[in-house]
Amino acid sequence: MLQFDYDKKQTQKNVKDFLRYGRKIRNMYQSSLSIRSSSNYSLAPSYGNGGHSDRVERAAMIRIEAQEEWKEIEAALNLMNDPNKTIIKQKFLSSDIPSDIECYMEMGLSSSAYYRLVPKALEEFAFCYRGGELVAWTY
């Protein structure tokens, strides 16, 4: 029988630490969608000598990584059940930074129900993100 032994507290911490950058990743992804491309557009412009600006090249790579990361976050969210998905999106990924009170009021939950669901939402996200990459497995 398959056993899923993992440290719940550490798994929740891993997700919180990861999602701390969720808004920034989303903003970079969304802002990169507004970049217009044309046949002669390049994310890393060349200079007369054929070289590229290291700073521009690094910014382009970060943008690409943010796009890939956001797609992974969306894929994990799509695997989650609705209440847990809503908690993750509101608490960690919304454009504003809502208080917990705003989150549970908007969801129509009591504070105790909300605080019971948050750890479960964090754990579900950990299992859904990249096949359990954020789970703190115990061996």
Coordinates of N, CA, C and O in Angstrom, one line a residue:
M1 N 0.8 -1.2 0.0 CA 0.0 0.0 0.0 C 0.9 1.2 0.0 O 1.9 1.3 0.7
L2 N 0.5 2.2 -0.8 CA 1.2 3.5 -0.9 C 1.0 4.3 0.3 O -0.1 4.5 0.8
Q3 N 2.1 4.8 0.9 CA 2.0 5.6 2.1 C 2.5 7.0 1.8 O 3.5 7.2 1.1
F4 N 1.7 8.0 2.3 CA 2.1 9.4 2.1 C 2.5 10.0 3.4 O 1.7 10.7 4.1
D5 N 3.7 9.7 3.8 CA 4.2 10.3 5.1 C 4.9 11.6 4.8 O 5.9 11.6 4.0
Y6 N 4.3 12.6 5.4 CA 4.9 14.0 5.1 C 4.7 14.8 6.4 O 3.8 14.6 7.2
D7 N 5.6 15.8 6.5 CA 5.5 16.7 7.6 C 4.5 17.8 7.2 O 4.8 18.7 6.3
K8 N 3.3 17.9 7.9 CA 2.3 18.8 7.5 C 2.7 20.2 7.7 O 2.5 21.1 6.9
K9 N 3.3 20.5 8.9 CA 3.7 21.9 9.2 C 4.8 22.4 8.2 O 4.7 23.5 7.7
Q10 N 5.8 21.6 7.9 CA 6.8 22.0 7.0 C 6.2 22.1 5.5 O 6.6 23.0 4.8
T11 N 5.3 21.3 5.2 CA 4.7 21.4 3.9 C 3.9 22.7 3.7 O 4.0 23.4 2.7
Q12 N 3.2 23.0 4.8 CA 2.4 24.3 4.8 C 3.4 25.5 4.7 O 3.2 26.5 4.0
K13 N 4.5 25.4 5.4 CA 5.5 26.5 5.4 C 6.1 26.6 4.0 O 6.3 27.7 3.5
N14 N 6.4 25.4 3.4 CA 7.0 25.4 2.0 C 6.1 26.2 1.0 O 6.5 27.0 0.2
V15 N 4.8 25.9 1.1 CA 3.8 26.6 0.2 C 3.7 28.1 0.5 O 3.7 28.9 -0.4
K16 N 3.7 28.4 1.8 CA 3.6 29.9 2.2 C 4.9 30.6 1.6 O 4.8 31.7 1.1
D17 N 6.0 30.0 1.8 CA 7.3 30.6 1.4 C 7.3 30.7 -0.2 O 7.7 31.8 -0.7
F18 N 6.8 29.7 -0.9 CA 6.7 29.8 -2.3 C 5.7 30.8 -2.8 O 6.0 31.6 -3.6
L19 N 4.5 30.8 -2.2 CA 3.4 31.7 -2.6 C 3.7 33.2 -2.2 O 3.0 34.1 -2.7
R20 N 4.6 33.4 -1.3 CA 5.0 34.7 -1.0 C 5.4 35.6 -2.2 O 5.2 36.8 -2.3
Y21 N 5.9 34.9 -3.2 CA 6.2 35.5 -4.5 C 5.2 35.4 -5.6 O 5.4 35.8 -6.7
G22 N 4.0 34.8 -5.2 CA 3.0 34.5 -6.2 C 2.5 35.8 -6.9 O 2.3 35.8 -8.1
R23 N 2.2 36.8 -6.1 CA 1.7 38.1 -6.7 C 2.8 38.6 -7.7 O 2.4 39.1 -8.8
K24 N 4.0 38.6 -7.3 CA 5.1 39.1 -8.2 C 5.2 38.3 -9.5 O 5.3 38.8 -10.6
I25 N 5.1 37.0 -9.4 CA 5.1 36.1 -10.5 C 3.9 36.4 -11.4 O 4.1 36.5 -12.7
R26 N 2.7 36.5 -10.8 CA 1.5 36.8 -11.6 C 1.7 38.2 -12.4 O 1.4 38.3 -13.5
N27 N 2.2 39.2 -11.6 CA 2.4 40.5 -12.2 C 3.4 40.5 -13.4 O 3.1 41.1 -14.4
M28 N 4.4 39.8 -13.2 CA 5.4 39.7 -14.3 C 4.8 38.9 -15.5 O 5.1 39.3 -16.6
Y29 N 4.1 37.9 -15.2 CA 3.5 37.1 -16.3 C 2.5 38.0 -17.0 O 2.5 38.1 -18.3
Q30 N 1.6 38.7 -16.3 CA 0.6 39.5 -17.0 C 1.2 40.7 -17.7 O 0.7 41.0 -18.8
S31 N 2.3 41.3 -17.1 CA 2.9 42.4 -17.8 C 3.6 41.9 -19.1 O 3.7 42.7 -20.1
S32 N 4.1 40.7 -19.1 CA 4.8 40.2 -20.3 C 3.8 39.9 -21.4 O 4.2 39.9 -22.6
L33 N 2.6 39.7 -21.1 CA 1.6 39.5 -22.1 C 1.3 40.8 -22.9 O 0.9 40.7 -24.1
S34 N 1.6 41.9 -22.3 CA 1.4 43.2 -23.0 C 2.5 43.6 -23.9 O 2.4 44.5 -24.7
I35 N 3.6 42.8 -23.9 CA 4.8 43.1 -24.8 C 4.3 42.7 -26.2 O 3.9 41.6 -26.5
R36 N 4.4 43.7 -27.1 CA 4.1 43.4 -28.5 C 5.3 42.9 -29.2 O 6.4 43.3 -29.1
S37 N 5.0 41.9 -30.1 CA 6.1 41.3 -30.8 C 5.9 41.7 -32.3 O 4.8 41.9 -32.8
S38 N 7.0 41.8 -33.0 CA 7.0 42.0 -34.4 C 8.2 41.1 -35.0 O 8.9 40.6 -34.3
S39 N 8.3 41.1 -36.3 CA 9.3 40.3 -36.9 C 10.7 40.7 -36.5 O 11.6 39.9 -36.5
N40 N 10.9 41.9 -36.2 CA 12.3 42.3 -35.8 C 12.4 42.7 -34.3 O 13.4 43.3 -33.9
Y41 N 11.5 42.2 -33.5 CA 11.6 42.4 -32.1 C 12.4 41.3 -31.4 O 12.3 40.2 -31.8
S42 N 13.2 41.7 -30.4 CA 14.0 40.8 -29.7 C 13.9 41.1 -28.2 O 14.0 42.3 -27.9
L43 N 13.8 40.1 -27.3 CA 13.8 40.4 -25.9 C 15.2 40.9 -25.5 O 15.4 41.6 -24.5
A44 N 16.2 40.5 -26.2 CA 17.6 40.9 -25.9 C 18.2 41.6 -27.1 O 18.7 40.9 -28.0
P45 N 18.1 42.9 -27.1 CA 18.6 43.6 -28.3 C 20.1 43.5 -28.5 O 20.8 43.4 -27.6
S46 N 20.5 43.4 -29.8 CA 21.9 43.4 -30.1 C 22.4 44.8 -30.3 O 21.7 45.7 -30.7
Y47 N 23.7 44.9 -30.1 CA 24.4 46.2 -30.3 C 25.2 46.0 -31.6 O 25.2 45.0 -32.2
G48 N 25.8 47.1 -32.1 CA 26.5 47.1 -33.3 C 27.5 46.0 -33.4 O 27.8 45.4 -34.5
N49 N 28.1 45.6 -32.3 CA 29.1 44.5 -32.3 C 28.5 43.2 -32.2 O 29.2 42.2 -32.1
G50 N 27.2 43.1 -32.2 CA 26.5 41.8 -32.2 C 26.3 41.3 -30.8 O 25.7 40.2 -30.6
G51 N 26.8 42.0 -29.7 CA 26.6 41.6 -28.4 C 25.2 41.9 -27.8 O 24.4 42.6 -28.4
H52 N 24.9 41.4 -26.7 CA 23.6 41.6 -26.0 C 23.9 42.3 -24.7 O 24.9 42.0 -24.0
S53 N 23.0 43.1 -24.2 CA 23.1 43.7 -22.9 C 22.8 42.6 -21.9 O 21.7 42.0 -21.9
D54 N 23.7 42.3 -21.0 CA 23.5 41.3 -19.9 C 22.3 41.6 -19.1 O 21.5 40.7 -18.7
R55 N 22.1 42.9 -18.8 CA 20.9 43.3 -17.9 C 19.6 43.0 -18.7 O 18.7 42.5 -18.1
V56 N 19.5 43.4 -19.9 CA 18.3 43.1 -20.7 C 18.1 41.6 -20.9 O 17.0 41.1 -20.8
E57 N 19.1 40.9 -21.1 CA 19.0 39.5 -21.3 C 18.6 38.8 -20.0 O 17.7 37.9 -20.1
R58 N 19.1 39.2 -18.9 CA 18.7 38.7 -17.6 C 17.2 39.0 -17.3 O 16.4 38.1 -16.9
A59 N 16.8 40.2 -17.7 CA 15.4 40.6 -17.5 C 14.5 39.7 -18.3 O 13.4 39.3 -17.9
A60 N 14.9 39.5 -19.6 CA 14.1 38.6 -20.5 C 14.0 37.2 -19.9 O 12.9 36.6 -20.0
M61 N 15.1 36.7 -19.4 CA 15.1 35.3 -18.8 C 14.1 35.3 -17.6 O 13.4 34.3 -17.4
I62 N 14.2 36.3 -16.8 CA 13.3 36.3 -15.6 C 11.8 36.3 -16.0 O 11.0 35.6 -15.5
R63 N 11.5 37.1 -17.1 CA 10.2 37.2 -17.6 C 9.7 35.8 -18.1 O 8.6 35.4 -17.8
I64 N 10.6 35.1 -18.8 CA 10.3 33.8 -19.3 C 10.0 32.8 -18.2 O 9.1 32.0 -18.2
E65 N 10.9 32.9 -17.2 CA 10.7 32.0 -16.0 C 9.4 32.3 -15.3 O 8.8 31.4 -14.8
A66 N 9.1 33.6 -15.2 CA 7.8 33.9 -14.5 C 6.6 33.4 -15.3 O 5.7 32.9 -14.7
Q67 N 6.7 33.4 -16.6 CA 5.6 32.9 -17.4 C 5.5 31.4 -17.2 O 4.3 30.9 -17.0
E68 N 6.6 30.7 -17.2 CA 6.5 29.2 -17.0 C 6.0 28.9 -15.6 O 5.2 28.0 -15.4
E69 N 6.5 29.7 -14.6 CA 6.1 29.4 -13.2 C 4.6 29.7 -13.0 O 3.9 28.9 -12.4
W70 N 4.1 30.8 -13.6 CA 2.7 31.1 -13.5 C 1.8 30.0 -14.1 O 0.8 29.6 -13.6
K71 N 2.3 29.4 -15.2 CA 1.5 28.3 -15.9 C 1.5 27.1 -14.9 O 0.5 26.4 -14.9
E72 N 2.6 26.9 -14.2 CA 2.6 25.7 -13.3 C 1.6 26.0 -12.1 O 1.0 25.1 -11.6
I73 N 1.6 27.3 -11.6 CA 0.7 27.6 -10.5 C -0.8 27.4 -11.0 O -1.6 26.9 -10.3
E74 N -1.1 27.9 -12.2 CA -2.4 27.8 -12.7 C -2.8 26.3 -12.9 O -3.9 25.9 -12.6
A75 N -1.8 25.5 -13.3 CA -2.1 24.0 -13.5 C -2.4 23.4 -12.1 O -3.3 22.6 -12.0
A76 N -1.7 23.8 -11.1 CA -2.0 23.3 -9.7 C -3.3 23.7 -9.3 O -4.1 22.9 -8.7
L77 N -3.7 25.0 -9.5 CA -5.0 25.5 -9.1 C -6.1 24.8 -9.8 O -7.1 24.5 -9.2
N78 N -5.9 24.4 -11.0 CA -6.9 23.7 -11.8 C -7.2 22.3 -11.3 O -8.3 21.7 -11.5
L79 N -6.2 21.7 -10.6 CA -6.4 20.4 -10.0 C -7.1 20.4 -8.6 O -7.5 19.4 -8.1
M80 N -7.2 21.6 -8.0 CA -7.7 21.7 -6.6 C -9.2 21.8 -6.6 O -9.8 22.2 -7.5
N81 N -9.7 21.5 -5.4 CA -11.2 21.6 -5.2 C -11.5 23.1 -5.0 O -10.6 23.9 -4.6
D82 N -12.7 23.5 -5.3 CA -13.0 24.9 -5.4 C -12.8 25.7 -4.1 O -12.2 26.8 -4.1
P83 N -13.2 25.3 -2.9 CA -13.0 26.1 -1.7 C -11.5 26.3 -1.4 O -11.0 27.4 -1.1
N84 N -10.7 25.3 -1.6 CA -9.2 25.4 -1.4 C -8.6 26.3 -2.4 O -7.7 27.1 -2.1
K85 N -9.0 26.2 -3.7 CA -8.5 27.0 -4.7 C -8.8 28.5 -4.4 O -8.0 29.3 -4.6
T86 N -10.0 28.7 -4.0 CA -10.4 30.1 -3.7 C -9.6 30.7 -2.6 O -9.1 31.9 -2.7
I87 N -9.3 29.9 -1.6 CA -8.5 30.4 -0.5 C -7.1 30.8 -1.0 O -6.5 31.8 -0.7
I88 N -6.5 29.9 -1.7 CA -5.1 30.1 -2.3 C -5.1 31.4 -3.1 O -4.2 32.3 -3.0
K89 N -6.1 31.5 -4.0 CA -6.1 32.6 -4.9 C -6.4 33.9 -4.2 O -5.7 34.9 -4.4
Q90 N -7.3 34.0 -3.2 CA -7.6 35.2 -2.5 C -6.4 35.6 -1.5 O -6.0 36.7 -1.5
K91 N -6.0 34.6 -0.8 CA -5.0 34.9 0.3 C -3.6 35.2 -0.3 O -2.9 36.0 0.2
F92 N -3.2 34.5 -1.4 CA -1.8 34.6 -1.8 C -1.6 35.2 -3.3 O -0.5 35.6 -3.6
L93 N -2.7 35.1 -4.1 CA -2.5 35.5 -5.5 C -3.3 36.7 -6.0 O -3.1 37.1 -7.1
S94 N -4.2 37.2 -5.2 CA -5.0 38.3 -5.7 C -4.1 39.6 -5.8 O -3.1 39.7 -5.2
S95 N -4.6 40.5 -6.6 CA -3.8 41.7 -6.9 C -3.7 42.6 -5.6 O -2.6 43.2 -5.4
D96 N -4.7 42.6 -4.8 CA -4.6 43.3 -3.6 C -4.2 42.3 -2.5 O -4.1 41.1 -2.7
I97 N -3.8 42.8 -1.3 CA -3.5 41.9 -0.2 C -4.6 42.0 0.8 O -4.6 42.9 1.7
P98 N -5.5 41.1 0.7 CA -6.7 41.1 1.6 C -6.3 40.6 3.0 O -5.4 39.8 3.2
S99 N -7.0 41.1 4.0 CA -6.9 40.5 5.3 C -7.6 39.2 5.4 O -8.4 38.9 4.5
D100 N -7.3 38.4 6.4 CA -8.0 37.2 6.6 C -9.5 37.4 6.7 O -10.3 36.6 6.2
I101 N -9.8 38.5 7.4 CA -11.3 38.8 7.7 C -11.9 39.0 6.3 O -13.0 38.5 6.1
E102 N -11.3 39.8 5.4 CA -11.9 40.0 4.1 C -12.1 38.7 3.3 O -13.1 38.5 2.7
C103 N -11.1 37.8 3.5 CA -11.1 36.5 2.7 C -12.3 35.7 3.2 O -13.1 35.2 2.4
Y104 N -12.4 35.5 4.5 CA -13.5 34.6 5.0 C -14.9 35.3 4.9 O -15.9 34.6 4.7
M105 N -14.9 36.6 5.0 CA -16.2 37.3 4.8 C -16.7 37.1 3.3 O -17.8 36.8 3.1
E106 N -15.7 37.3 2.4 CA -16.1 37.2 1.0 C -16.5 35.8 0.6 O -17.4 35.5 -0.3
M107 N -15.9 34.8 1.3 CA -16.3 33.4 1.0 C -17.5 32.9 1.8 O -18.0 31.8 1.6
G108 N -18.0 33.8 2.7 CA -19.2 33.4 3.4 C -18.9 32.4 4.5 O -19.8 31.6 4.8
L109 N -17.7 32.4 5.0 CA -17.3 31.4 6.1 C -17.1 32.1 7.4 O -16.9 33.3 7.5
S110 N -17.3 31.3 8.5 CA -16.9 31.8 9.8 C -15.4 31.8 9.9 O -14.7 31.2 9.1
S111 N -14.9 32.6 10.9 CA -13.4 32.6 11.0 C -12.9 31.2 11.3 O -11.8 30.8 10.8
S112 N -13.6 30.5 12.2 CA -13.1 29.1 12.6 C -13.1 28.2 11.4 O -12.1 27.4 11.2
A113 N -14.1 28.3 10.5 CA -14.2 27.4 9.3 C -13.0 27.8 8.4 O -12.4 26.9 7.8
Y114 N -12.8 29.1 8.2 CA -11.7 29.6 7.3 C -10.4 29.1 7.8 O -9.6 28.5 7.0
Y115 N -10.1 29.2 9.1 CA -8.8 28.8 9.6 C -8.6 27.3 9.7 O -7.5 26.8 9.7
R116 N -9.7 26.5 9.6 CA -9.6 25.1 9.5 C -9.2 24.7 8.0 O -8.6 23.8 7.8
L117 N -9.8 25.5 7.1 CA -9.6 25.2 5.7 C -8.2 25.7 5.2 O -7.6 25.0 4.2
V118 N -7.6 26.7 5.7 CA -6.3 27.2 5.2 C -5.2 26.2 5.2 O -4.6 26.0 4.1
P119 N -5.0 25.5 6.3 CA -3.9 24.4 6.2 C -4.2 23.3 5.2 O -3.3 22.9 4.5
K120 N -5.5 23.0 5.0 CA -5.9 22.0 4.0 C -5.6 22.5 2.6 O -5.2 21.8 1.7
A121 N -5.9 23.8 2.4 CA -5.7 24.4 1.1 C -4.2 24.4 0.8 O -3.8 24.1 -0.4
L122 N -3.4 24.8 1.8 CA -1.9 24.8 1.6 C -1.4 23.4 1.2 O -0.6 23.2 0.3
E123 N -1.9 22.4 1.9 CA -1.4 21.0 1.7 C -1.9 20.5 0.3 O -1.1 19.9 -0.4
E124 N -3.1 20.9 -0.1 CA -3.6 20.4 -1.4 C -2.8 21.1 -2.5 O -2.4 20.4 -3.5
F125 N -2.5 22.4 -2.3 CA -1.6 23.0 -3.3 C -0.3 22.4 -3.4 O 0.3 22.2 -4.5
A126 N 0.3 22.0 -2.3 CA 1.6 21.4 -2.3 C 1.6 20.1 -3.1 O 2.6 19.8 -3.8
F127 N 0.6 19.3 -3.0 CA 0.5 18.0 -3.7 C 0.2 18.3 -5.2 O 0.6 17.5 -6.0
C128 N -0.5 19.3 -5.5 CA -0.9 19.6 -6.9 C 0.2 20.3 -7.7 O 0.3 20.2 -8.9
Y129 N 1.1 21.1 -7.0 CA 2.1 21.8 -7.7 C 3.2 20.9 -8.1 O 3.9 20.3 -7.3
R130 N 3.4 20.8 -9.4 CA 4.5 20.0 -10.0 C 4.7 18.6 -9.3 O 5.7 18.1 -9.0
G131 N 3.6 17.9 -9.2 CA 3.6 16.6 -8.7 C 4.1 16.4 -7.3 O 4.7 15.4 -7.0
G132 N 3.8 17.4 -6.5 CA 4.2 17.3 -5.0 C 5.5 17.9 -4.7 O 6.1 17.6 -3.6
E133 N 6.0 18.8 -5.5 CA 7.4 19.3 -5.3 C 7.5 20.1 -4.0 O 8.6 20.1 -3.4
L134 N 6.4 20.6 -3.5 CA 6.5 21.4 -2.2 C 6.2 20.6 -1.0 O 6.3 21.1 0.1
V135 N 5.9 19.3 -1.2 CA 5.6 18.4 0.0 C 6.9 18.1 0.7 O 7.9 17.7 0.1
A136 N 6.9 18.2 2.0 CA 8.0 17.8 2.9 C 7.9 16.4 3.2 O 7.3 16.0 4.3
W137 N 8.3 15.5 2.4 CA 8.2 14.0 2.6 C 9.1 13.6 3.7 O 10.2 14.1 3.9
T138 N 8.6 12.7 4.5 CA 9.4 12.0 5.6 C 9.7 10.6 5.1 O 8.8 9.9 4.5
Y139 N 10.8 10.1 5.4 CA 11.2 8.8 5.0 C 11.6 7.9 6.1 O 12.0 8.3 7.1

